[in-house]
XYZ file of N, CA, C and O in Angstrom:
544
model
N -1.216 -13.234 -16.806
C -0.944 -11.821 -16.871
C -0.748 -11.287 -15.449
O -1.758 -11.406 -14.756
N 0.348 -10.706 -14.827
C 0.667 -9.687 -14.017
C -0.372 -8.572 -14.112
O -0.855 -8.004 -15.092
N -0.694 -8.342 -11.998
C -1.177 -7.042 -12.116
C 0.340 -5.723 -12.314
O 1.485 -5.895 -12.733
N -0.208 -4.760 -11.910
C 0.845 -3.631 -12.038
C 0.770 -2.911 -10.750
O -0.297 -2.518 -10.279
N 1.548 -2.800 -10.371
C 1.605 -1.849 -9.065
C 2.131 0.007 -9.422
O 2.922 0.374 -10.291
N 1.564 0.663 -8.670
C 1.918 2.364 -9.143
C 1.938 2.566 -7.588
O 1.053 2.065 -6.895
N 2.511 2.982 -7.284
C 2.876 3.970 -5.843
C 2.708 5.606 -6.201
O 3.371 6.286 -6.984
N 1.765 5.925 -5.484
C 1.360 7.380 -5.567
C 1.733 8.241 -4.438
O 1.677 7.688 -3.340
N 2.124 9.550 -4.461
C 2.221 9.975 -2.930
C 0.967 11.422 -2.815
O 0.558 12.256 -3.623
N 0.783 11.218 -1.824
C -0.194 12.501 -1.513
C 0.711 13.554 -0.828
O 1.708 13.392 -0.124
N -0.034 14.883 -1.308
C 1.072 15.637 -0.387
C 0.478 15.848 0.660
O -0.741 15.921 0.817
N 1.561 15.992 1.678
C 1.058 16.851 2.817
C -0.048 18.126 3.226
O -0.136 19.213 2.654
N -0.759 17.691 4.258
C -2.299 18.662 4.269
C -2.203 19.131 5.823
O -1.427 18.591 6.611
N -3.079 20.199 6.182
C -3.173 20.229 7.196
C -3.415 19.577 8.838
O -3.217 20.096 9.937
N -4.023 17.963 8.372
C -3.788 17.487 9.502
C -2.972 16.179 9.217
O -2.630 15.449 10.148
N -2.751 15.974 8.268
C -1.719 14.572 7.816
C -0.009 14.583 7.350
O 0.296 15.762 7.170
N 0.608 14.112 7.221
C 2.145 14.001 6.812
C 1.771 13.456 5.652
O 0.760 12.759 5.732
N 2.228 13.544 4.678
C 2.214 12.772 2.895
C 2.107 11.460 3.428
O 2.660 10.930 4.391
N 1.157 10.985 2.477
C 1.023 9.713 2.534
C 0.916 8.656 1.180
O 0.681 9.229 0.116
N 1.049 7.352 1.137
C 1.293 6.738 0.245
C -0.117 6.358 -0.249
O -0.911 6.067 0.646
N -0.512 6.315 -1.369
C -1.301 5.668 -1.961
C -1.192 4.490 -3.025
O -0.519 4.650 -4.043
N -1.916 3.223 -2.749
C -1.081 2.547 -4.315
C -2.077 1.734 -4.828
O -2.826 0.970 -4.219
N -2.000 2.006 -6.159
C -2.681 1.429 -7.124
C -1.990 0.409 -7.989
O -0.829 0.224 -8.353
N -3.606 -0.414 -8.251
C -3.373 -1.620 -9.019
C -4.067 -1.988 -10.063
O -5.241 -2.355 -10.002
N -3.326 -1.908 -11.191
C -4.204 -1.984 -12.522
C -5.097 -0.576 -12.438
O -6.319 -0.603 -12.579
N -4.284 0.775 -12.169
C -5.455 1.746 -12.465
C -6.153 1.705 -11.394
O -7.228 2.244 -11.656
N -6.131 1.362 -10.341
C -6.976 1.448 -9.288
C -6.913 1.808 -7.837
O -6.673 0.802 -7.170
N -7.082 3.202 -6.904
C -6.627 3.110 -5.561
C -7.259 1.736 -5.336
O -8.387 1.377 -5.676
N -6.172 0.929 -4.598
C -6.915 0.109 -3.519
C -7.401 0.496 -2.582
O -8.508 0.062 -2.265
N -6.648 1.594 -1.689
C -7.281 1.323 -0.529
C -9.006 2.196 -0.387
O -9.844 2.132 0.513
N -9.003 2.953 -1.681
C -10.199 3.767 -2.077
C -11.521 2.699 -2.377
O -12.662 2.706 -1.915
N -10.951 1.922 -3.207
C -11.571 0.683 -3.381
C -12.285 -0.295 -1.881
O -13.427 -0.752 -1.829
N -11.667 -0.356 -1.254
C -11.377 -1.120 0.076
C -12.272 -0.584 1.131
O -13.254 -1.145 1.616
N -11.744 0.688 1.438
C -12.555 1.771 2.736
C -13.021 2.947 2.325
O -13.174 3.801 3.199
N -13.323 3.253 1.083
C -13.916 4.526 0.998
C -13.269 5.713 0.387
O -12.055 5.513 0.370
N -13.554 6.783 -0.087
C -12.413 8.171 -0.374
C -12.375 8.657 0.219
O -11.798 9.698 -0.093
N -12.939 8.593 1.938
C -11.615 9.234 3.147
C -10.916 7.986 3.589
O -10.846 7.939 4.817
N -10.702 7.580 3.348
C -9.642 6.612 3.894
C -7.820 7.055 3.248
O -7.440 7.344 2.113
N -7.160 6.947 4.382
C -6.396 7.000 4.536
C -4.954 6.639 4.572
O -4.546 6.708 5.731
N -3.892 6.225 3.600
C -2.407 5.235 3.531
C -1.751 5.816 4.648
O -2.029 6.779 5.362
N -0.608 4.820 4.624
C -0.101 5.067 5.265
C 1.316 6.447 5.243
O 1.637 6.896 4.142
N 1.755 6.775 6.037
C 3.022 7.948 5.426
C 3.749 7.080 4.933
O 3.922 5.864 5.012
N 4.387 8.474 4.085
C 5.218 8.280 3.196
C 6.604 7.986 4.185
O 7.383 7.056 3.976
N 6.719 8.832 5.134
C 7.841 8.701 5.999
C 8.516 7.050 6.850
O 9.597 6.581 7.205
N 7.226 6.715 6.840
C 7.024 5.022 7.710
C 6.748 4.116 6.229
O 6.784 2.896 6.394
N 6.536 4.494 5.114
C 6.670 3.071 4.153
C 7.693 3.296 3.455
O 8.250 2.252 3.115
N 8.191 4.249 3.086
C 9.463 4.451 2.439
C 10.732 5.327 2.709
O 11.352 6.049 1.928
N 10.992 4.997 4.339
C 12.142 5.406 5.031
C 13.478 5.803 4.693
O 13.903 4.811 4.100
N 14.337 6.600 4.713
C 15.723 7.054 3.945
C 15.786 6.378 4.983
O 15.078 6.434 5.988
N 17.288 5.242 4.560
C 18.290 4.736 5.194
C 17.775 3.134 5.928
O 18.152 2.673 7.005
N 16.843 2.547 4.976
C 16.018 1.690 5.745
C 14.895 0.943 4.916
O 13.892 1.565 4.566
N 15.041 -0.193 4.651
C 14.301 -0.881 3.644
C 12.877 -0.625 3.705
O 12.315 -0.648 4.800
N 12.202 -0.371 2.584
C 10.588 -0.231 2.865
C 9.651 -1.270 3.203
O 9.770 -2.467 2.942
N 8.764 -0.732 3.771
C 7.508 -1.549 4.370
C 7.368 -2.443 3.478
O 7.444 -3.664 3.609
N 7.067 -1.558 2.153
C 6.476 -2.592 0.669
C 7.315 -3.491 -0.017
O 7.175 -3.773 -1.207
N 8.269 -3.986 0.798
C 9.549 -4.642 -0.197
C 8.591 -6.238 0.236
O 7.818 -6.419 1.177
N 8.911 -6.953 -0.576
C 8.406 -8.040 -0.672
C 9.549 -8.947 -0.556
O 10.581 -8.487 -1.044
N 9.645 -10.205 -0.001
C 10.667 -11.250 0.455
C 10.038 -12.421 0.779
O 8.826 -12.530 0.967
N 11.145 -13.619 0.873
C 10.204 -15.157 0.770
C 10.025 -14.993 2.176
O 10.600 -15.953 2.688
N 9.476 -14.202 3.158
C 8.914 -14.327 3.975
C 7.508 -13.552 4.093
O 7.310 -12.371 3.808
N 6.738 -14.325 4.496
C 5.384 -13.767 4.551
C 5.298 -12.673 5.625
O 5.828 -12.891 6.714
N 4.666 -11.514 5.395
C 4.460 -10.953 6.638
C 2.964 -9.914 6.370
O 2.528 -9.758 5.229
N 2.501 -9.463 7.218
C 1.288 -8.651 7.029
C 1.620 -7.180 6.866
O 2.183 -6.598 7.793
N 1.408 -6.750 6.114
C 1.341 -5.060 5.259
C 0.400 -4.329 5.992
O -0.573 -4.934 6.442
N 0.535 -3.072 6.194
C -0.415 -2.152 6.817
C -0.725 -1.400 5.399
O 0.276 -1.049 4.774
N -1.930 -1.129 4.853
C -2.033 -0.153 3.641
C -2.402 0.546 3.731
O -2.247 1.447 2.907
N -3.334 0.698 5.022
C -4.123 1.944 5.413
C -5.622 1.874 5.928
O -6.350 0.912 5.685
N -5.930 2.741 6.502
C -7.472 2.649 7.249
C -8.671 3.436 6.655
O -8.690 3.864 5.501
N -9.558 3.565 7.459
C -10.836 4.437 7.730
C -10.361 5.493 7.774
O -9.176 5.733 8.003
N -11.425 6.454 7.510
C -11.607 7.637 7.751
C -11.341 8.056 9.488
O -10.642 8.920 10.016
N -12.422 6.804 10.147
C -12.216 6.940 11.367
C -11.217 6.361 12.434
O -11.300 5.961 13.595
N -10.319 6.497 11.570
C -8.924 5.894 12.390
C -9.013 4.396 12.033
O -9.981 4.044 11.359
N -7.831 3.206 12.530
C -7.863 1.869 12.384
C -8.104 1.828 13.893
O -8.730 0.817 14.213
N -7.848 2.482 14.726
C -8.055 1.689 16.041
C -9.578 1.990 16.547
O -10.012 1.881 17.694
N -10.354 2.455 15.212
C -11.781 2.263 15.165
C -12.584 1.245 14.901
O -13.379 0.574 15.559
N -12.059 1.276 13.332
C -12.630 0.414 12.624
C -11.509 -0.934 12.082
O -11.911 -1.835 11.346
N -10.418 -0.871 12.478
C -9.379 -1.678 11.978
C -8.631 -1.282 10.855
O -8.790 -0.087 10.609
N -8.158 -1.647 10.377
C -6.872 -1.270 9.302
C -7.271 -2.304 7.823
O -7.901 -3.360 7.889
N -6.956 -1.945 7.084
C -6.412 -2.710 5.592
C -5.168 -3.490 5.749
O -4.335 -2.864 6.405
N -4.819 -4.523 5.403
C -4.078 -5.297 5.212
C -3.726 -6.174 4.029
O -4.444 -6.328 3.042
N -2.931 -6.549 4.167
C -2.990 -8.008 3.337
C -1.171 -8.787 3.273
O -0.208 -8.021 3.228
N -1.068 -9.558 3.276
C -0.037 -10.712 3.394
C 0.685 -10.727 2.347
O 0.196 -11.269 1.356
N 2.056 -10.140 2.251
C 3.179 -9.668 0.875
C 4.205 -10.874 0.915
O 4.998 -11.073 1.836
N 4.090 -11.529 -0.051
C 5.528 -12.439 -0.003
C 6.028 -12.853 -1.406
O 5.188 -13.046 -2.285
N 7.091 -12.973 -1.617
C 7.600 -13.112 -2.423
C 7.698 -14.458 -3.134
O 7.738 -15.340 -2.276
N 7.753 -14.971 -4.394
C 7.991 -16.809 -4.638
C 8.668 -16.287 -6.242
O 8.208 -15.942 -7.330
N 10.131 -16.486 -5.571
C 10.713 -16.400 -7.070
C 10.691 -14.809 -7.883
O 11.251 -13.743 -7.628
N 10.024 -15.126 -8.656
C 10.135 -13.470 -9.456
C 8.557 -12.859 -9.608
O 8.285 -11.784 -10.144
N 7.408 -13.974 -8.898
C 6.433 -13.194 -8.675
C 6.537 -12.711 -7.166
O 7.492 -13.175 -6.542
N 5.720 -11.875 -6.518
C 5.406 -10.872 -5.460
C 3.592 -11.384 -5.565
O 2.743 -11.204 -6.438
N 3.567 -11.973 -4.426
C 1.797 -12.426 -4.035
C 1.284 -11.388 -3.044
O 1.618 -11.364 -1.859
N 0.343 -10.429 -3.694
C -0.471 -9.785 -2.184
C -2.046 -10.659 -2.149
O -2.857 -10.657 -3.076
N -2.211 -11.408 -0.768
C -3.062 -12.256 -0.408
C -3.649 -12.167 1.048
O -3.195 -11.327 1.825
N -4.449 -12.848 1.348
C -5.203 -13.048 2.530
C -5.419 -11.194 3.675
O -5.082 -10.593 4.695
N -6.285 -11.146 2.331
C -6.948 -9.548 2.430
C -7.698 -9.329 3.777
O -8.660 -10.087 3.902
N -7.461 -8.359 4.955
C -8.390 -8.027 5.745
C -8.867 -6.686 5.649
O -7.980 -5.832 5.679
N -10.090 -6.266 5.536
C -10.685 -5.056 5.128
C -11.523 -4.736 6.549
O -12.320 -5.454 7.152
N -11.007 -3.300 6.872
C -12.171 -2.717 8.010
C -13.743 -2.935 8.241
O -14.632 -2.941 7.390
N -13.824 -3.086 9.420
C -15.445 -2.892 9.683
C -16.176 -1.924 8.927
O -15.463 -0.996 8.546
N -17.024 -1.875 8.690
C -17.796 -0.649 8.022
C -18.949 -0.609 9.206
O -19.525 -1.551 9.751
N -19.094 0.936 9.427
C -19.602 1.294 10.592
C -21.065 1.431 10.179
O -22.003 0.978 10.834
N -21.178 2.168 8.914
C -22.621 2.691 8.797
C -23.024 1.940 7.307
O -23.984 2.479 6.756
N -22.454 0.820 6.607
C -22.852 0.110 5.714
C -21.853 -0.693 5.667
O -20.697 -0.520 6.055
N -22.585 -2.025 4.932
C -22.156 -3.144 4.801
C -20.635 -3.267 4.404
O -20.356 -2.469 3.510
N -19.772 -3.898 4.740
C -18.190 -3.995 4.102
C -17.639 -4.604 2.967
O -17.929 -5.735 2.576
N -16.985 -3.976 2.539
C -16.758 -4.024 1.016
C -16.053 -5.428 0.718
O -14.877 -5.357 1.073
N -16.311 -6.436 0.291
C -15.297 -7.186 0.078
C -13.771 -6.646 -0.140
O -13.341 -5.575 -0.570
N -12.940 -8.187 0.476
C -11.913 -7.709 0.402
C -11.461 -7.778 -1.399
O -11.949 -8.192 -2.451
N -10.222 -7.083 -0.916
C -9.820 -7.282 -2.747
C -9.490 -8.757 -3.091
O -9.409 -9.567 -2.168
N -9.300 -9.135 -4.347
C -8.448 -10.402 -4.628
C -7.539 -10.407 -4.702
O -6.928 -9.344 -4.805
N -6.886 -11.647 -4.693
C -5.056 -11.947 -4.461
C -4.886 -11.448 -6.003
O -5.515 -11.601 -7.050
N -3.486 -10.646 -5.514
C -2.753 -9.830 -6.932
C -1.530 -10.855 -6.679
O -1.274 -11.514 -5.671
N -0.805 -10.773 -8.017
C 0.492 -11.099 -8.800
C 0.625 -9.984 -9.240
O -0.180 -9.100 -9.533
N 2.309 -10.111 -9.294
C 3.207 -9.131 -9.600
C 3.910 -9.466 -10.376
O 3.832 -10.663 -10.651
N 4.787 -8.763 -11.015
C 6.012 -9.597 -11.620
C 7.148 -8.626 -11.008
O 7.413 -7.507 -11.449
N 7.851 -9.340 -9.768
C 8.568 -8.783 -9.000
C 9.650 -7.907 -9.803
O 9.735 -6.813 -9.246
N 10.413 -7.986 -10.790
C 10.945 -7.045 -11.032
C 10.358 -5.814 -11.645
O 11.239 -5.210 -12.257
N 8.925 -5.082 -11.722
C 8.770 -4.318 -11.728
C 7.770 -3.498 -10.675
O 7.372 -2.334 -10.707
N 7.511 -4.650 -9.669
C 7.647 -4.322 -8.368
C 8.619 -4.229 -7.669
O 8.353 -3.576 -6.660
N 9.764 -4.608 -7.713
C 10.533 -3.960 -6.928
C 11.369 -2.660 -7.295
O 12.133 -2.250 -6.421
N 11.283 -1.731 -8.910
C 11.706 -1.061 -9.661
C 10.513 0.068 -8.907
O 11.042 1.052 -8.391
N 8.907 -0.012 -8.806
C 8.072 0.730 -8.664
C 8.601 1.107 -7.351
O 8.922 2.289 -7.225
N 8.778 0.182 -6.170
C 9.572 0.720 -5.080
C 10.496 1.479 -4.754
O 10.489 2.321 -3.857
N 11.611 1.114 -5.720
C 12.619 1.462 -5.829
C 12.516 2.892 -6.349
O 13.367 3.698 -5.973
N 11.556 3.276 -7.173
C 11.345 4.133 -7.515
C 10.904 5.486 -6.708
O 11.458 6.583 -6.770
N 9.987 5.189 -6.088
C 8.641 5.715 -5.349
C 10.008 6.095 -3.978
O 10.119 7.287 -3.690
N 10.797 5.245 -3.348
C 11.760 5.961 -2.322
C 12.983 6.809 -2.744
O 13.658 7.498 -1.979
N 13.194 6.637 -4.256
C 13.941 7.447 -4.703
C 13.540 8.890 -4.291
O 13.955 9.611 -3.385
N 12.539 9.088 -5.311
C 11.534 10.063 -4.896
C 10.683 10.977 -4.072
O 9.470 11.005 -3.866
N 11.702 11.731 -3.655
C 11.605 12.505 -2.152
C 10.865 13.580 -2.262
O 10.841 14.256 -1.233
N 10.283 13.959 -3.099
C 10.195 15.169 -3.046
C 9.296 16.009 -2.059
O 9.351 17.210 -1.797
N 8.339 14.890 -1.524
C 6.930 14.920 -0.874
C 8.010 15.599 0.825
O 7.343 16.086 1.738
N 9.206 15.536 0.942
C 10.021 15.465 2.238
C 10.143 17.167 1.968
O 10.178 17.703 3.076
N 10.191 17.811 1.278
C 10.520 19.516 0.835
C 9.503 19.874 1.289
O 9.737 21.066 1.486
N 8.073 19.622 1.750
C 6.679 20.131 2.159
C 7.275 19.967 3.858
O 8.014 19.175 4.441
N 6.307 21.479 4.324
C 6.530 21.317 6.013
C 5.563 20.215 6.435
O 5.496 19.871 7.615
């Protein structure tokens, strides 16, 4: 069984630009991961007009930024994990999860499967989807 990927966007707030949130099987990860201040990344830098997204998955491995701490990543480090593609699944693997400053750190998540064509439809979707760009 395939997990499911959902791309969420936050809107824009007073000290942030919209940012991406994404869930799996029903679940923020990165809420899961670092906490409910923690932070995705923008919407502007993962799903760029005119410019393939961060989250596109390909038979090349590369490391994903998903988002940090409350207290910045160049605090506590960043969320990660390793996106690559094999065929028509999409592997997110070899999870790194922030320091935790004032309690123990959360395990990382486990390796997800996808079933790339509706990961790459959720993408496809989620940059369609501008609307979060109409907010100052």
């Amino acid at each position: 069984m395939f997990d499911r990927l959902e791309i969420v966007m936050l809107p824009p707030g007073p000290r942030f630009a919209a940012q991406v949130r994404l869930w799996v099987n029903g679940r923020d990860v990165l809420e899961g991961a670092v906490g409910a201040g923690g932070r995705g990344p923008y919407a502007a830098d993962a799903l760029p007009a005119g410019r393939p997204s961060l989250l596109r998955a390909t038979s090349e491995a590369r490391r994903l930024v998903l988002g940090e701490a409350d207290c910045t990543g160049g605090c506590c480090g960043y969320l990660t994990v390793i996106v690559q593609r094999y065929g028509q699944v999409v592997q997110w693997s070899h999870w790194q999860v922030p320091k935790a400053v004032h309690t123990p750190a959360p395990p990382p998540p486990p390796e997800l499967h996808f079933e790339a064509r509706q990961y790459d439809a959720e993408v496809a979707r989620s940059k369609a989807d501008r609307w979060w760009r109409a907010h100052p």
